[in-house]
Short mmCIF file of C-alpha atoms and ligand atoms in Angstrom, two decimals:
data_model
loop_
_atom_site.label_atom_id
_atom_site.label_comp_id
_atom_site.label_asym_id
_atom_site.label_seq_id
_atom_site.Cartn_x
_atom_site.Cartn_y
_atom_site.Cartn_z
CA MET A 112 -10.23 9.91 19.77
CA SER A 113 -6.74 9.27 18.44
CA GLU A 114 -4.95 11.87 16.34
CA LYS A 115 -5.32 11.48 12.59
CA LEU A 116 -2.72 10.38 10.07
CA ILE A 117 -3.47 11.73 6.60
CA ILE A 118 -3.24 9.21 3.78
CA PHE A 119 -2.07 10.74 0.51
CA ASP A 120 -2.24 8.26 -2.34
CA THR A 121 0.00 8.78 -5.36
CA THR A 122 -0.77 5.60 -7.33
CA LEU A 123 -2.01 7.71 -10.24
CA ARG A 124 1.12 9.88 -10.32
CA ASP A 125 4.24 8.28 -8.79
CA GLY A 126 2.67 4.84 -9.28
CA GLU A 127 2.20 5.55 -12.94
CA GLN A 128 5.91 6.41 -13.16
CA SER A 129 6.65 2.65 -12.86
CA PRO A 130 7.96 1.66 -16.26
CA GLY A 131 5.09 -0.10 -18.02
CA ALA A 132 2.34 1.05 -15.65
CA SER A 133 0.74 3.84 -17.67
CA MET A 134 -3.02 4.13 -17.34
CA THR A 135 -5.74 5.65 -19.51
CA LYS A 136 -7.96 8.48 -18.29
CA ASP A 137 -10.87 6.11 -17.68
CA GLU A 138 -8.69 3.68 -15.79
CA LYS A 139 -7.43 6.51 -13.60
CA VAL A 140 -10.98 7.57 -12.83
CA ARG A 141 -11.87 3.98 -11.86
CA ILE A 142 -8.89 3.76 -9.53
CA ALA A 143 -9.63 7.22 -8.08
CA LYS A 144 -13.23 6.17 -7.34
CA SER A 145 -12.00 3.09 -5.55
CA LEU A 146 -9.57 5.22 -3.49
CA GLU A 147 -12.37 7.64 -2.66
CA LYS A 148 -14.58 4.75 -1.57
CA MET A 149 -11.78 3.64 0.71
CA ARG A 150 -11.76 7.18 2.16
CA VAL A 151 -8.25 8.16 1.08
CA ASP A 152 -7.75 11.79 2.20
CA VAL A 153 -5.75 13.08 -0.77
CA ILE A 154 -5.49 11.58 -4.26
CA GLU A 155 -2.56 12.81 -6.35
CA ALA A 156 -4.14 12.46 -9.77
CA GLY A 157 -1.19 13.30 -12.00
CA PHE A 158 1.39 15.71 -13.31
CA ALA A 159 -0.74 18.09 -15.37
CA ILE A 160 2.08 19.63 -17.44
CA ALA A 161 3.51 16.24 -18.44
CA SER A 162 1.12 15.73 -21.38
CA GLN A 163 -2.35 16.62 -22.63
CA GLY A 164 -3.45 13.13 -21.55
CA ASP A 165 -2.18 13.69 -18.00
CA PHE A 166 -3.89 17.07 -17.83
CA GLU A 167 -7.22 15.60 -18.95
CA ALA A 168 -6.88 12.69 -16.54
CA VAL A 169 -6.37 15.07 -13.59
CA GLN A 170 -9.38 17.10 -14.76
CA ALA A 171 -11.51 13.95 -15.05
CA VAL A 172 -10.51 12.74 -11.58
CA ALA A 173 -11.13 16.22 -10.14
CA LYS A 174 -14.67 16.10 -11.53
CA ALA A 175 -15.44 12.50 -10.60
CA VAL A 176 -14.18 12.55 -7.00
CA LYS A 177 -16.24 14.35 -4.38
CA ASP A 178 -15.03 13.21 -0.98
CA SER A 179 -11.23 13.17 -1.31
CA THR A 180 -8.97 16.14 -2.01
CA VAL A 181 -7.59 15.94 -5.55
CA CYS A 182 -3.97 17.02 -5.98
CA SER A 183 -2.03 17.99 -9.08
CA LEU A 184 1.78 17.95 -9.21
CA ALA A 185 3.89 20.82 -10.57
CA ARG A 186 7.58 21.62 -10.71
CA ALA A 187 8.41 24.98 -9.17
CA LEU A 188 7.86 26.72 -12.49
CA ASP A 189 5.17 29.25 -13.40
CA LYS A 190 3.92 27.26 -16.39
CA ASP A 191 3.64 24.05 -14.30
CA ILE A 192 1.77 25.79 -11.49
CA ASP A 193 -0.69 27.38 -13.92
CA ARG A 194 -1.35 24.07 -15.66
CA ALA A 195 -1.80 22.29 -12.32
CA GLY A 196 -4.15 25.05 -11.14
CA GLU A 197 -6.16 24.76 -14.35
CA SER A 198 -6.44 20.95 -14.05
CA ILE A 199 -8.04 20.98 -10.59
CA LYS A 200 -10.54 23.77 -11.20
CA GLY A 201 -13.55 21.42 -11.10
CA ALA A 202 -12.61 19.75 -7.79
CA ASN A 203 -14.65 19.97 -4.59
CA SER A 204 -11.39 20.12 -2.67
CA ALA A 205 -8.11 20.75 -4.49
CA ARG A 206 -4.39 20.82 -3.70
CA ILE A 207 -1.34 21.87 -5.71
CA HIS A 208 1.87 20.01 -4.92
CA THR A 209 4.99 21.82 -6.05
CA PHE A 210 8.57 20.62 -5.74
CA ILE A 211 12.16 21.62 -6.38
CA ALA A 212 15.35 19.69 -5.68
CA THR A 213 17.44 20.69 -2.67
CA SER A 214 20.33 18.22 -2.50
CA ASP A 215 23.75 19.50 -3.61
CA ILE A 216 23.98 16.92 -6.36
CA HIS A 217 20.55 17.79 -7.80
CA MET A 218 21.04 21.56 -7.53
CA LYS A 219 24.50 21.46 -9.16
CA MET A 220 24.15 18.69 -11.73
CA LYS A 221 20.45 18.75 -12.63
CA LEU A 222 19.05 22.21 -11.96
CA ARG A 223 22.36 24.06 -12.37
CA MET A 224 21.05 26.59 -9.86
CA THR A 225 22.56 28.08 -6.72
CA PRO A 226 20.88 27.39 -3.37
CA ASP A 227 19.72 31.03 -3.26
CA GLU A 228 18.08 30.68 -6.66
CA VAL A 229 16.36 27.48 -5.54
CA VAL A 230 14.91 29.23 -2.47
CA THR A 231 13.69 32.17 -4.58
CA GLN A 232 12.06 29.79 -7.07
CA ALA A 233 10.36 27.79 -4.30
CA ILE A 234 8.89 30.95 -2.72
CA ARG A 235 7.70 32.25 -6.09
CA SER A 236 5.99 28.95 -6.95
CA VAL A 237 4.23 28.53 -3.64
CA LYS A 238 2.96 32.13 -3.87
CA ARG A 239 1.78 31.55 -7.42
CA ALA A 240 -0.10 28.42 -6.35
CA THR A 241 -2.06 30.47 -3.80
CA LYS A 242 -3.88 32.06 -6.77
CA PHE A 243 -5.61 28.70 -7.33
CA THR A 244 -6.04 27.18 -3.87
CA ASP A 245 -5.02 27.67 -0.27
CA ASN A 246 -4.15 23.97 0.02
CA ILE A 247 -0.51 23.87 -1.07
CA GLU A 248 2.08 21.19 -0.59
CA PHE A 249 5.80 21.89 -1.01
CA SER A 250 8.44 19.17 -1.46
CA PRO A 251 12.21 19.69 -1.32
CA GLU A 252 13.04 16.89 -3.76
CA ASP A 253 15.83 14.53 -2.65
CA ALA A 254 15.43 15.84 0.91
CA GLY A 255 16.83 12.49 2.06
CA ARG A 256 20.25 13.58 0.74
CA SER A 257 19.95 17.33 1.37
CA ASP A 258 21.81 19.46 3.89
CA ILE A 259 19.61 19.87 6.98
CA ASP A 260 20.43 23.59 7.44
CA PHE A 261 19.40 24.28 3.87
CA LEU A 262 16.21 22.25 4.33
CA CYS A 263 15.33 24.32 7.40
CA ARG A 264 15.86 27.52 5.44
CA ILE A 265 13.83 26.59 2.35
CA ILE A 266 10.98 24.99 4.31
CA GLU A 267 10.61 28.01 6.59
CA SER A 268 10.40 30.22 3.48
CA ALA A 269 7.88 27.90 1.79
CA ILE A 270 5.62 27.97 4.86
CA ASN A 271 5.86 31.77 5.01
CA ALA A 272 4.89 31.86 1.32
CA GLY A 273 1.73 29.81 1.97
CA ALA A 274 2.60 26.09 1.99
CA THR A 275 0.30 24.15 4.30
CA THR A 276 1.89 20.71 3.87
CA ILE A 277 5.63 20.09 3.84
CA ASN A 278 6.53 16.80 2.26
CA ILE A 279 9.96 15.26 2.92
CA PRO A 280 10.84 12.95 0.04
CA ASP A 281 13.49 10.28 0.21
CA THR A 282 13.48 10.45 -3.57
CA VAL A 283 16.16 7.83 -4.18
CA GLY A 284 15.31 5.49 -1.28
CA TYR A 285 18.67 6.10 0.42
CA ASN A 286 17.57 6.62 4.01
CA ILE A 287 17.58 4.23 6.96
CA PRO A 288 14.61 4.30 9.38
CA HIS A 289 16.24 5.80 12.48
CA GLN A 290 18.00 8.42 10.35
CA PHE A 291 14.89 9.43 8.38
CA GLY A 292 12.95 9.70 11.64
CA GLU A 293 15.71 11.91 13.11
CA THR A 294 15.56 14.19 10.06
CA MET A 295 11.81 14.57 10.46
CA ARG A 296 12.14 15.33 14.17
CA GLU A 297 14.97 17.81 13.68
CA LEU A 298 13.10 19.70 10.94
CA ILE A 299 9.94 20.00 13.02
CA GLU A 300 11.93 21.10 16.08
CA ARG A 301 14.21 23.59 14.33
CA ILE A 302 11.89 25.31 11.84
CA PRO A 303 10.29 28.21 13.74
CA ASN A 304 6.96 28.11 11.84
CA SER A 305 6.72 24.29 11.56
CA ASP A 306 3.47 24.36 13.56
CA LYS A 307 1.78 26.12 10.60
CA ALA A 308 2.12 23.05 8.35
CA ILE A 309 1.56 19.32 8.35
CA PHE A 310 4.77 17.36 7.80
CA SER A 311 4.63 14.43 5.42
CA ALA A 312 6.86 11.48 4.42
CA HIS A 313 7.34 10.33 0.83
CA CYS A 314 9.62 7.30 0.66
CA HIS A 315 10.95 5.15 -2.14
CA ASN A 316 11.73 1.50 -1.75
CA ASP A 317 15.17 1.10 -3.32
CA LEU A 318 16.52 -0.57 -0.17
CA GLY A 319 13.18 -2.14 0.74
CA LEU A 320 12.75 0.42 3.55
CA ALA A 321 9.98 2.69 2.28
CA VAL A 322 7.35 1.50 4.77
CA SER A 323 9.81 1.43 7.69
CA ASN A 324 11.11 4.90 6.87
CA SER A 325 7.57 6.29 6.61
CA LEU A 326 6.59 4.78 9.94
CA SER A 327 9.74 6.12 11.56
CA ALA A 328 8.82 9.58 10.24
CA VAL A 329 5.38 9.20 11.80
CA LEU A 330 6.91 8.30 15.16
CA ASN A 331 8.87 11.54 14.87
CA GLY A 332 6.03 13.90 14.05
CA ALA A 333 4.95 13.35 10.42
CA ARG A 334 1.16 13.37 10.09
CA GLN A 335 0.82 12.53 6.42
CA ILE A 336 2.16 9.52 4.55
CA GLU A 337 2.45 9.45 0.78
CA CYS A 338 1.91 5.97 -0.58
CA THR A 339 0.60 3.83 -3.41
CA ILE A 340 -1.56 0.75 -3.77
CA ASN A 341 0.61 -2.39 -3.93
CA GLY A 342 3.67 -0.14 -3.40
CA LEU A 343 3.65 0.71 -7.11
CA GLY A 344 6.04 3.48 -8.14
CA GLU A 345 9.20 4.72 -9.77
CA ARG A 346 11.98 2.02 -9.78
CA ALA A 347 11.46 -0.23 -6.70
CA GLY A 348 8.25 1.61 -5.87
CA ASN A 349 6.82 3.76 -3.09
CA THR A 350 5.55 3.12 0.41
CA SER A 351 2.68 0.65 0.19
CA LEU A 352 -0.66 2.07 1.33
CA GLU A 353 -2.00 -1.22 2.61
CA GLU A 354 1.09 -1.87 4.72
CA VAL A 355 1.28 1.51 6.44
CA VAL A 356 -2.44 1.69 7.07
CA MET A 357 -2.54 -1.76 8.63
CA ALA A 358 0.69 -1.21 10.59
CA VAL A 359 -0.70 1.95 12.18
CA ARG A 360 -4.07 0.29 12.83
CA THR A 361 -2.70 -2.98 14.18
CA ARG A 362 -0.09 -1.26 16.37
CA GLN A 363 -2.20 1.52 17.86
CA ASP A 364 -0.22 0.85 21.04
CA VAL A 365 2.91 2.15 19.29
CA PHE A 366 1.52 4.89 17.03
CA GLY A 367 -1.53 6.16 18.94
CA LEU A 368 -2.93 7.36 15.60
CA ASP A 369 -5.53 6.24 13.13
CA THR A 370 -6.44 6.92 9.52
CA ASN A 371 -9.79 7.53 7.84
CA ILE A 372 -9.27 4.50 5.62
CA ASP A 373 -12.00 1.91 5.28
CA ALA A 374 -9.60 -1.00 5.13
CA THR A 375 -12.22 -3.42 3.80
CA GLY A 376 -11.71 -1.73 0.40
CA ILE A 377 -7.98 -2.53 0.32
CA LEU A 378 -8.12 -5.86 -1.48
CA ALA A 379 -10.50 -4.58 -4.16
CA ALA A 380 -8.26 -1.56 -4.81
CA SER A 381 -5.19 -3.79 -4.96
CA ARG A 382 -6.81 -6.10 -7.49
CA LEU A 383 -8.07 -3.21 -9.57
CA VAL A 384 -4.61 -1.61 -9.76
CA SER A 385 -3.02 -4.96 -10.53
CA SER A 386 -5.48 -5.78 -13.31
CA ILE A 387 -5.22 -2.32 -14.89
CA THR A 388 -1.41 -2.12 -14.80
CA GLY A 389 -0.74 -5.82 -15.37
CA PHE A 390 1.62 -5.73 -12.35
CA VAL A 391 1.06 -9.04 -10.57
CA VAL A 392 1.03 -8.98 -6.76
CA GLN A 393 3.55 -11.45 -5.36
CA PRO A 394 1.84 -14.22 -3.32
CA ASN A 395 3.77 -13.41 -0.15
CA LYS A 396 3.09 -9.64 -0.32
CA ALA A 397 1.85 -8.39 3.07
CA ILE A 398 -1.91 -7.75 3.35
CA VAL A 399 -2.86 -8.27 -0.33
CA GLY A 400 -0.75 -11.26 -1.46
CA ALA A 401 -2.63 -14.52 -2.03
CA ASN A 402 -0.77 -16.12 0.89
CA ALA A 403 -1.02 -13.17 3.30
CA PHE A 404 -3.66 -14.96 5.37
CA ALA A 405 -3.01 -18.55 4.28
CA HIS A 406 -1.61 -21.05 6.76
CA GLU A 407 0.08 -24.23 5.66
CA ALA A 408 2.09 -25.54 8.57
CA GLY A 409 0.16 -28.12 10.59
CA ILE A 410 1.03 -26.48 13.91
CA HIS A 411 -0.18 -23.10 12.64
CA GLN A 412 -3.38 -24.54 11.17
CA ASP A 413 -4.14 -26.32 14.40
CA GLY A 414 -3.53 -23.09 16.37
CA VAL A 415 -5.71 -20.97 14.08
CA LEU A 416 -8.54 -23.49 14.27
CA LYS A 417 -8.39 -23.45 18.07
CA HIS A 418 -7.96 -19.69 18.42
CA ARG A 419 -7.38 -17.41 15.40
CA GLU A 420 -5.09 -15.00 17.20
CA THR A 421 -2.48 -17.68 17.86
CA TYR A 422 -1.05 -16.99 14.41
CA GLU A 423 -2.95 -13.96 13.06
CA ILE A 424 -2.42 -10.33 14.01
CA MET A 425 -5.12 -9.00 11.65
CA ARG A 426 -8.42 -10.39 10.44
CA ALA A 427 -8.46 -11.25 6.73
CA GLU A 428 -12.03 -9.88 6.51
CA ASP A 429 -10.86 -6.47 7.76
CA VAL A 430 -8.85 -5.88 4.59
CA GLY A 431 -11.42 -7.33 2.21
CA TRP A 432 -10.66 -11.07 2.09
CA ASN A 433 -13.51 -13.48 2.75
CA GLN A 434 -11.64 -15.18 5.56
CA ASN A 435 -8.24 -16.70 6.30
CA SER A 436 -7.49 -19.86 4.39
CA LEU A 437 -5.90 -23.02 5.55
CA VAL A 438 -3.90 -24.21 2.58
CA LEU A 439 -3.66 -27.94 2.70
CA GLY A 440 -0.29 -29.44 1.90
CA LYS A 441 2.15 -31.94 3.32
CA HIS A 442 2.64 -29.86 6.47
CA SER A 443 -1.04 -29.82 7.34
CA GLY A 444 -2.38 -31.71 10.32
CA ARG A 445 -5.40 -33.94 10.82
CA ASN A 446 -7.47 -31.12 12.40
CA ALA A 447 -7.10 -28.78 9.44
CA PHE A 448 -7.85 -31.63 7.07
CA LYS A 449 -11.01 -32.53 8.95
CA ALA A 450 -12.10 -28.86 9.24
CA ARG A 451 -11.75 -28.30 5.51
CA LEU A 452 -13.72 -31.44 4.69
CA THR A 453 -16.47 -30.37 7.09
CA GLU A 454 -16.62 -27.01 5.27
CA LEU A 455 -17.02 -28.96 2.05
CA GLY A 456 -19.92 -30.89 3.61
CA ILE A 457 -17.96 -34.15 3.98
CA ASP A 458 -18.20 -35.95 7.33
CA PHE A 459 -16.85 -39.26 8.51
CA ASP A 460 -18.82 -41.86 10.46
CA SER A 461 -15.77 -43.05 12.34
CA ASP A 462 -12.27 -42.05 13.37
CA GLU A 463 -11.02 -44.97 11.36
CA ALA A 464 -12.53 -43.59 8.14
CA LEU A 465 -11.04 -40.17 8.90
CA ASN A 466 -7.60 -41.68 9.59
CA ASP A 467 -7.76 -43.64 6.41
CA ALA A 468 -8.65 -40.55 4.35
CA PHE A 469 -5.94 -38.55 6.13
CA ALA A 470 -3.32 -41.17 5.25
CA ARG A 471 -4.37 -41.00 1.60
CA PHE A 472 -4.19 -37.20 1.77
CA LYS A 473 -0.60 -37.31 3.10
CA THR A 474 0.45 -39.67 0.30
CA LEU A 475 -1.05 -37.29 -2.25
CA ALA A 476 0.50 -34.23 -0.55
CA ASP A 477 3.96 -35.76 -0.91
CA LYS A 478 3.47 -35.74 -4.66
CA LYS A 479 1.49 -32.50 -5.09
CA HIS A 480 2.43 -29.23 -3.38
CA ASP A 481 -0.98 -27.65 -2.76
CA ILE A 482 -4.09 -29.72 -2.33
CA PHE A 483 -7.21 -28.00 -3.61
CA ASP A 484 -10.85 -28.67 -2.73
CA GLU A 485 -11.28 -30.69 -5.94
CA ASP A 486 -8.39 -32.95 -4.90
CA LEU A 487 -10.04 -33.54 -1.52
CA GLN A 488 -13.37 -34.32 -3.10
CA ALA A 489 -11.72 -36.75 -5.52
CA LEU A 490 -9.73 -38.33 -2.71
CA VAL A 491 -12.82 -38.95 -0.59
CA SER A 492 -14.99 -40.15 -3.42
CA ASP A 493 -12.20 -42.56 -4.52
CA ALA A 494 -12.14 -43.91 -0.96
CA GLN A 495 -15.93 -44.33 -0.96
CA THR A 496 -15.85 -46.08 -4.32
CA GLU A 497 -13.15 -48.45 -3.09
CA SER A 498 -14.96 -49.28 0.14
CA SER A 499 -18.26 -49.93 -1.66
CA GLU A 500 -16.35 -52.19 -4.12
CA THR A 501 -14.94 -54.06 -1.12
CA ILE A 502 -18.44 -54.59 0.26
CA HIS A 503 -19.64 -55.59 -3.09
CA LEU A 504 -16.83 -58.18 -3.48
CA SER A 505 -17.29 -59.74 -0.07
CA PHE A 506 -21.01 -60.03 -0.78
CA THR A 507 -20.22 -61.80 -4.09
CA GLN A 508 -17.83 -64.14 -2.32
CA SER A 509 -20.41 -65.10 0.26
CA ILE A 510 -22.91 -66.03 -2.49
CA CYS A 511 -20.27 -68.23 -4.04
O1 KIV B 784 10.18 11.12 -5.06
C1 KIV B 784 10.00 12.34 -5.13
O2 KIV B 784 10.84 13.16 -4.76
C2 KIV B 784 8.75 12.80 -5.73
C3 KIV B 784 8.47 14.26 -5.60
C4 KIV B 784 7.77 14.80 -6.77
C5 KIV B 784 7.71 14.48 -4.33
O3 KIV B 784 7.96 12.00 -6.19
ZN1 ZN B 785 8.42 9.95 -5.54
#
């Protein structure tokens, strides 16, 4: 049995912070149910103090979800912790996630607090959260730009106060994979009580490195990843759930870990989030993009037809697609063309007929980028019509 990597989904909280991605309570419950079905370990349902609507949405998710832990976010303030605690009262399994900024720039310019005050506030909030649950997550916000000695100090105090998960956020997406991994390793090594908590990575994608940074953290001891469906999230988004889950699963040889996720639910969850938020998934998006398992190049299509693994490292069915698709276009070869026609129930009596149809297909593909099944059907039926007209004409001529 490989060690487990906890999947913490924050589509409903950080994901909703994408400008234009707000969701209603009912929509959040639908997404939460789809995450639960996929066996996500922890669902961050919202930021209870943010508004009455957010509070009610967290409450509704906490009631609807039975198998995943439901988490509510709170700043390190008494009123936030109490509201978060209130919102998760109905949950089977509940977590409070509290955070306070620890980078110099955030402490000076945003919080206007001294480092000592920040530590005191963190300890107070974690202790207050223990009144509601013993499952408490603490995040030093902007950890990616914080002083490592200060991180060690505040995290040790948070664990002593009762935090069971320590989340390391790269809030502004500034880190580089080897560096973020080093930070994770150094924190786990240096903090004397680090064995009393699970360490977690929470990465933003401003430099397109959220997934890489999260995976680097895992290689250096993190055992929880915070992520969102389709990588939705503040600014350039968060770590994408589908990408980290499939990276860890596909490269067991590297990570030696697995998740509880039923990956066959990934595509359905992706489509649900996309339809609710109106955020379209780009066709070339890994795992869930329309082209993620589509092959167009003739050499690739030929390889996949002969042996799938020549060009595929995952099975499309394993993440919820029906199967891979061979997209026919001008780069496609004769084998892929023939295979698709066979799937459509169209066979040729002779190689000559096949070659003829293939030549017509190539002419069409030069004019039209993607050739759909309807185009193929039309192309073949045109050919049949023409050949029967030819027979008909020669018959007429012979009568004459
Ligand atoms: O990015 C961030 O720092 C956050 C915290 C609330 C964990 O989302
Ligand atoms: Zn975040």
